[in-house]
mmCIF file of C-alpha atoms in Angstrom:
data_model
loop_
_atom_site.group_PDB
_atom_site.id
_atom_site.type_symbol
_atom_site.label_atom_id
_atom_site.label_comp_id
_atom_site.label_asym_id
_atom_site.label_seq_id
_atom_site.Cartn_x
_atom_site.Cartn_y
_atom_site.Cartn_z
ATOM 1 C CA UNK A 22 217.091 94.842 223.688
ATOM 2 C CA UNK A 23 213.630 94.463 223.846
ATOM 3 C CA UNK A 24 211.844 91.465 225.596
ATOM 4 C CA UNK A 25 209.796 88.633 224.421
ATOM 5 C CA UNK A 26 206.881 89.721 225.557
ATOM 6 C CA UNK A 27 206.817 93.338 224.088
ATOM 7 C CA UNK A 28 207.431 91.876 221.034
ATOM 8 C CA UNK A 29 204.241 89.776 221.141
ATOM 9 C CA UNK A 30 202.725 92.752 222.491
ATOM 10 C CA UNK A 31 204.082 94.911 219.473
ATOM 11 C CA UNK A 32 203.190 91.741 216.723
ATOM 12 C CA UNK A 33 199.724 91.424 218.071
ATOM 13 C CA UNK A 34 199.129 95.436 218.086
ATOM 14 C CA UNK A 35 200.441 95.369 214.351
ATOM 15 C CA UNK A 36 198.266 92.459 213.539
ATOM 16 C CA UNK A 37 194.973 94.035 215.055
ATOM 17 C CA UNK A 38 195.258 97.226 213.213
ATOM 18 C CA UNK A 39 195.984 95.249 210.240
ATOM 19 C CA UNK A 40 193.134 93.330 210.716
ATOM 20 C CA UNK A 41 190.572 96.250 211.377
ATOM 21 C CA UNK A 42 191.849 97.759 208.184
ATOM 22 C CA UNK A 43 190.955 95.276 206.300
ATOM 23 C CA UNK A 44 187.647 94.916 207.872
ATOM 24 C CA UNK A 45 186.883 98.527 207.472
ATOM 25 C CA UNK A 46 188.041 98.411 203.470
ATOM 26 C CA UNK A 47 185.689 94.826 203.281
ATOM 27 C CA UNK A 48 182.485 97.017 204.742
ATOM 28 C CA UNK A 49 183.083 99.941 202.564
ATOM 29 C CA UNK A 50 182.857 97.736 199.629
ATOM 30 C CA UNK A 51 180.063 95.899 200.739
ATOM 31 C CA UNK A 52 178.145 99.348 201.731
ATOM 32 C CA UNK A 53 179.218 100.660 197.946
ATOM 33 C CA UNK A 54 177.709 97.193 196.263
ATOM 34 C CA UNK A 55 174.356 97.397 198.347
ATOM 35 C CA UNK A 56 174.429 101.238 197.117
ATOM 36 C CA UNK A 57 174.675 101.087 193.966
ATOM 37 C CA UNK A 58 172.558 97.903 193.785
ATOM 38 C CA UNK A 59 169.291 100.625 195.537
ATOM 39 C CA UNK A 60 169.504 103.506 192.432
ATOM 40 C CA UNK A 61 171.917 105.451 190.940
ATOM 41 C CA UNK A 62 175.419 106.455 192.588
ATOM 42 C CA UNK A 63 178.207 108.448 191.896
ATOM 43 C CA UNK A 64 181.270 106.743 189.350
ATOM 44 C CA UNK A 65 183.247 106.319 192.305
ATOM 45 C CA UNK A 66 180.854 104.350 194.660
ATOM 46 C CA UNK A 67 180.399 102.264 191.512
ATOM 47 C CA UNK A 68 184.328 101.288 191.414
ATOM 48 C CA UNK A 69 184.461 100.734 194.803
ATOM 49 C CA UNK A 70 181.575 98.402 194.535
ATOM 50 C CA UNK A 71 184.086 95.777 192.763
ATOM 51 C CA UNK A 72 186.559 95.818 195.342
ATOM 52 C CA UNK A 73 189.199 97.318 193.851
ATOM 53 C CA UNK A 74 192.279 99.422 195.684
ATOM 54 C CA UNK A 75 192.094 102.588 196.665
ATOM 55 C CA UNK A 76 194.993 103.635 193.903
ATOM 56 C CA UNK A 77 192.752 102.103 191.530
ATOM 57 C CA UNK A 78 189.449 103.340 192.348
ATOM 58 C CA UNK A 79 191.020 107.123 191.779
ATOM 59 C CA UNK A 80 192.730 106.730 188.685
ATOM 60 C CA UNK A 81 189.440 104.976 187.471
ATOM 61 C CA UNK A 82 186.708 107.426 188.502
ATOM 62 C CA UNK A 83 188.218 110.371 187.528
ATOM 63 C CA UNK A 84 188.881 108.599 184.252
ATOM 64 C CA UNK A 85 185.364 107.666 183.955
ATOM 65 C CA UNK A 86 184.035 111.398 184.801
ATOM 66 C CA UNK A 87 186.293 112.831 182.159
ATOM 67 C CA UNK A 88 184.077 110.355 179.434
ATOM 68 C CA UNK A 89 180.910 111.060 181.225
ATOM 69 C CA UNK A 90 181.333 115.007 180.886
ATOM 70 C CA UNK A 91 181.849 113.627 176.963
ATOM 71 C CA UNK A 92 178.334 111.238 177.064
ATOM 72 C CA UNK A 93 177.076 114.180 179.190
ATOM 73 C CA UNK A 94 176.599 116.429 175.288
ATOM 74 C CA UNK A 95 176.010 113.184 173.116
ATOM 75 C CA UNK A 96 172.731 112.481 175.148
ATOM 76 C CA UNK A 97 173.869 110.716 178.600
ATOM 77 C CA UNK A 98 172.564 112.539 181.469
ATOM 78 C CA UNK A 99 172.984 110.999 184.884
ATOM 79 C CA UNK A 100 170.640 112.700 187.644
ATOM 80 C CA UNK A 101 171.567 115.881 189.083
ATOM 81 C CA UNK A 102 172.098 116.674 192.464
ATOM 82 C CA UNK A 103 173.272 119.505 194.544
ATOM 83 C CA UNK A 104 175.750 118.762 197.513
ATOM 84 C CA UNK A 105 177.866 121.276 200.267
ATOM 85 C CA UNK A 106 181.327 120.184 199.834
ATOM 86 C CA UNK A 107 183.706 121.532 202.972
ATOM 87 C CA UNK A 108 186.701 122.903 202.137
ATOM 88 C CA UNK A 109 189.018 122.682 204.886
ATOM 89 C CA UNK A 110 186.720 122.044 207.278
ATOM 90 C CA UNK A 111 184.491 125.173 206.634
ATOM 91 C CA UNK A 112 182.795 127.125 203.754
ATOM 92 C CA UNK A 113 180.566 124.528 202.335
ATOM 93 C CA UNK A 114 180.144 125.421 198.849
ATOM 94 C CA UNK A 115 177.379 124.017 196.477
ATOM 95 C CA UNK A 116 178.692 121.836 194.277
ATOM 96 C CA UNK A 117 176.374 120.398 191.100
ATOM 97 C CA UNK A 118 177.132 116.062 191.026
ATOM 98 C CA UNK A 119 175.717 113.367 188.797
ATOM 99 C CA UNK A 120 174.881 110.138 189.756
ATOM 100 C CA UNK A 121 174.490 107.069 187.293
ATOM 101 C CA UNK A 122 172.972 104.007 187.297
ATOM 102 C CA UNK A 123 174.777 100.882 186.458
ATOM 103 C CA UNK A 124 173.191 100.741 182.454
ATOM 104 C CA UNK A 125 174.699 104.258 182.467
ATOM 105 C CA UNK A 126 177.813 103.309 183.931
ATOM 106 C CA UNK A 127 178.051 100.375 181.343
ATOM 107 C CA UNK A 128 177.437 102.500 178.656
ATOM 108 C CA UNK A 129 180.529 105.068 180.201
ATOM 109 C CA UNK A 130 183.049 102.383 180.564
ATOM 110 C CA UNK A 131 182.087 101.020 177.135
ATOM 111 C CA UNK A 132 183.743 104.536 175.784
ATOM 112 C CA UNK A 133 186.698 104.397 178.346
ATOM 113 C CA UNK A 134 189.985 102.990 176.787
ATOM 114 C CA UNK A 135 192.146 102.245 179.754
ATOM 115 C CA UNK A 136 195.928 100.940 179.469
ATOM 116 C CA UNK A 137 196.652 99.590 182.843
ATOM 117 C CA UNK A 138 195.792 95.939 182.989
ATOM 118 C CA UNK A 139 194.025 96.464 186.155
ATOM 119 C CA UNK A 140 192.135 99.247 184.956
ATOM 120 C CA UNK A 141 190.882 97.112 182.178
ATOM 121 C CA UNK A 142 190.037 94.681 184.298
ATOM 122 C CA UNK A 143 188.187 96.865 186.296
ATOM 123 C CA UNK A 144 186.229 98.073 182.935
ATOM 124 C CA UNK A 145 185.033 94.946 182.689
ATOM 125 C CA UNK A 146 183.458 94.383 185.458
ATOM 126 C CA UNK A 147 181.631 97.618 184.789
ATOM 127 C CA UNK A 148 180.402 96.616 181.852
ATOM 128 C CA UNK A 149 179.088 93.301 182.605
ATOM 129 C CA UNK A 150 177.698 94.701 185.857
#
Protein backbone atom coordinates (compact mmCIF):
# COMPACT_ATOMS: atom_id res chain seq x y z
CA UNK A 1 0.00 0.00 0.00
CA UNK A 2 1.24 3.09 -1.05
CA UNK A 3 1.34 6.27 1.20
CA UNK A 4 -0.39 9.53 1.15
CA UNK A 5 2.20 11.36 0.19
CA UNK A 6 3.40 9.37 -2.95
CA UNK A 7 0.15 9.62 -4.08
CA UNK A 8 0.21 13.44 -4.08
CA UNK A 9 3.54 13.06 -5.40
CA UNK A 10 2.22 10.67 -8.26
CA UNK A 11 -1.25 13.13 -8.80
CA UNK A 12 0.85 16.21 -9.03
CA UNK A 13 3.52 14.46 -11.53
CA UNK A 14 0.38 13.34 -13.66
CA UNK A 15 -1.09 16.75 -13.46
CA UNK A 16 2.20 18.63 -14.57
CA UNK A 17 2.74 16.58 -17.60
CA UNK A 18 -0.80 17.03 -18.33
CA UNK A 19 -0.51 20.47 -18.03
CA UNK A 20 2.72 20.98 -20.23
CA UNK A 21 0.92 19.02 -22.88
CA UNK A 22 -1.54 21.11 -23.19
CA UNK A 23 0.63 24.08 -23.17
CA UNK A 24 2.84 22.69 -25.81
CA UNK A 25 -0.46 21.72 -28.17
CA UNK A 26 -1.84 25.67 -27.21
CA UNK A 27 1.76 27.13 -28.67
CA UNK A 28 1.78 24.96 -31.66
CA UNK A 29 -1.50 26.33 -32.62
CA UNK A 30 -0.74 29.69 -31.89
CA UNK A 31 2.78 29.37 -33.89
CA UNK A 32 0.53 27.68 -36.94
CA UNK A 33 -2.14 30.84 -36.79
CA UNK A 34 0.74 33.54 -36.74
CA UNK A 35 2.19 31.31 -39.77
CA UNK A 36 -0.19 31.13 -41.86
CA UNK A 37 -1.41 34.66 -41.03
CA UNK A 38 2.73 35.89 -42.61
CA UNK A 39 2.24 34.04 -46.40
CA UNK A 40 1.44 30.93 -47.61
CA UNK A 41 1.82 27.49 -45.60
CA UNK A 42 1.45 24.05 -46.12
CA UNK A 43 -2.55 22.42 -45.77
CA UNK A 44 -1.53 21.07 -42.61
CA UNK A 45 -0.15 24.20 -40.75
CA UNK A 46 -3.42 25.68 -42.02
CA UNK A 47 -5.62 22.97 -39.97
CA UNK A 48 -3.66 23.23 -37.16
CA UNK A 49 -4.12 26.92 -37.18
CA UNK A 50 -7.92 26.27 -35.96
CA UNK A 51 -7.08 24.25 -33.14
CA UNK A 52 -8.24 21.19 -34.02
CA UNK A 53 -6.91 17.50 -32.66
CA UNK A 54 -4.24 15.90 -33.83
CA UNK A 55 -6.65 12.86 -35.26
CA UNK A 56 -8.35 15.53 -36.99
CA UNK A 57 -5.74 17.59 -38.42
CA UNK A 58 -4.46 14.17 -40.35
CA UNK A 59 -7.51 12.91 -41.68
CA UNK A 60 -8.12 16.60 -42.87
CA UNK A 61 -4.86 17.51 -44.60
CA UNK A 62 -4.34 14.60 -46.37
CA UNK A 63 -7.94 14.98 -47.46
CA UNK A 64 -7.33 18.41 -48.55
CA UNK A 65 -3.97 17.44 -50.59
CA UNK A 66 -5.82 14.72 -52.40
CA UNK A 67 -8.33 17.89 -53.85
CA UNK A 68 -5.43 20.16 -54.22
CA UNK A 69 -3.44 17.60 -56.53
CA UNK A 70 -7.19 17.87 -58.37
CA UNK A 71 -7.19 22.12 -58.34
CA UNK A 72 -3.45 21.56 -58.98
CA UNK A 73 -4.60 20.62 -63.26
CA UNK A 74 -7.84 22.88 -63.22
CA UNK A 75 -5.57 26.03 -62.66
CA UNK A 76 -4.69 26.14 -58.72
CA UNK A 77 -1.09 26.26 -58.20
CA UNK A 78 0.18 26.83 -54.70
CA UNK A 79 4.04 27.88 -54.61
CA UNK A 80 6.60 25.36 -55.01
CA UNK A 81 9.21 24.54 -52.81
CA UNK A 82 11.91 22.02 -52.45
CA UNK A 83 12.54 20.43 -48.90
CA UNK A 84 15.14 17.33 -47.50
CA UNK A 85 12.83 15.06 -45.82
CA UNK A 86 14.88 12.39 -43.37
CA UNK A 87 13.96 9.13 -43.56
CA UNK A 88 14.82 7.38 -40.53
CA UNK A 89 17.00 9.69 -39.36
CA UNK A 90 19.32 9.78 -42.48
CA UNK A 91 19.17 10.04 -46.34
CA UNK A 92 17.49 13.31 -46.78
CA UNK A 93 15.78 13.10 -49.97
CA UNK A 94 14.37 16.13 -51.98
CA UNK A 95 11.01 16.22 -51.81
CA UNK A 96 8.85 18.89 -54.20
CA UNK A 97 5.87 20.68 -51.50
CA UNK A 98 3.25 23.31 -52.14
CA UNK A 99 2.29 25.83 -49.95
CA UNK A 100 -1.12 27.82 -50.14
CA UNK A 101 -2.37 30.79 -49.00
CA UNK A 102 -5.55 31.02 -47.11
CA UNK A 103 -7.79 32.34 -50.55
CA UNK A 104 -6.25 29.13 -51.94
CA UNK A 105 -7.03 27.10 -49.10
CA UNK A 106 -10.69 28.50 -49.21
CA UNK A 107 -11.02 27.77 -52.59
CA UNK A 108 -9.61 23.80 -51.71
CA UNK A 109 -11.97 23.22 -48.92
CA UNK A 110 -14.80 24.71 -51.00
CA UNK A 111 -14.25 21.35 -53.31
CA UNK A 112 -13.72 19.03 -50.21
CA UNK A 113 -16.94 17.06 -49.22
CA UNK A 114 -16.18 15.74 -45.80
CA UNK A 115 -18.65 13.32 -43.76
CA UNK A 116 -17.42 13.54 -40.27
CA UNK A 117 -19.19 16.30 -38.44
CA UNK A 118 -15.98 17.53 -37.16
CA UNK A 119 -14.39 17.52 -40.36
CA UNK A 120 -17.11 19.70 -41.65
CA UNK A 121 -16.79 21.79 -39.07
CA UNK A 122 -13.35 22.15 -39.61
CA UNK A 123 -14.18 23.03 -43.50
CA UNK A 124 -15.78 25.77 -42.38
CA UNK A 125 -13.58 27.44 -40.69
CA UNK A 126 -11.37 27.13 -43.73
CA UNK A 127 -13.53 28.66 -45.77
CA UNK A 128 -14.50 31.61 -43.87
CA UNK A 129 -10.85 32.04 -42.88
Amino acid sequence: MTSARTRRADLLRTRARANRAASAERRATARAARRVRAGARSLTTHVIALGVSRETVKGVAKALQGVAKKERSNGLKGKRARIRRTARGFKRHAVTVYRYTRAQVAQIAAQYKPRKPEYKAVRAALIAA
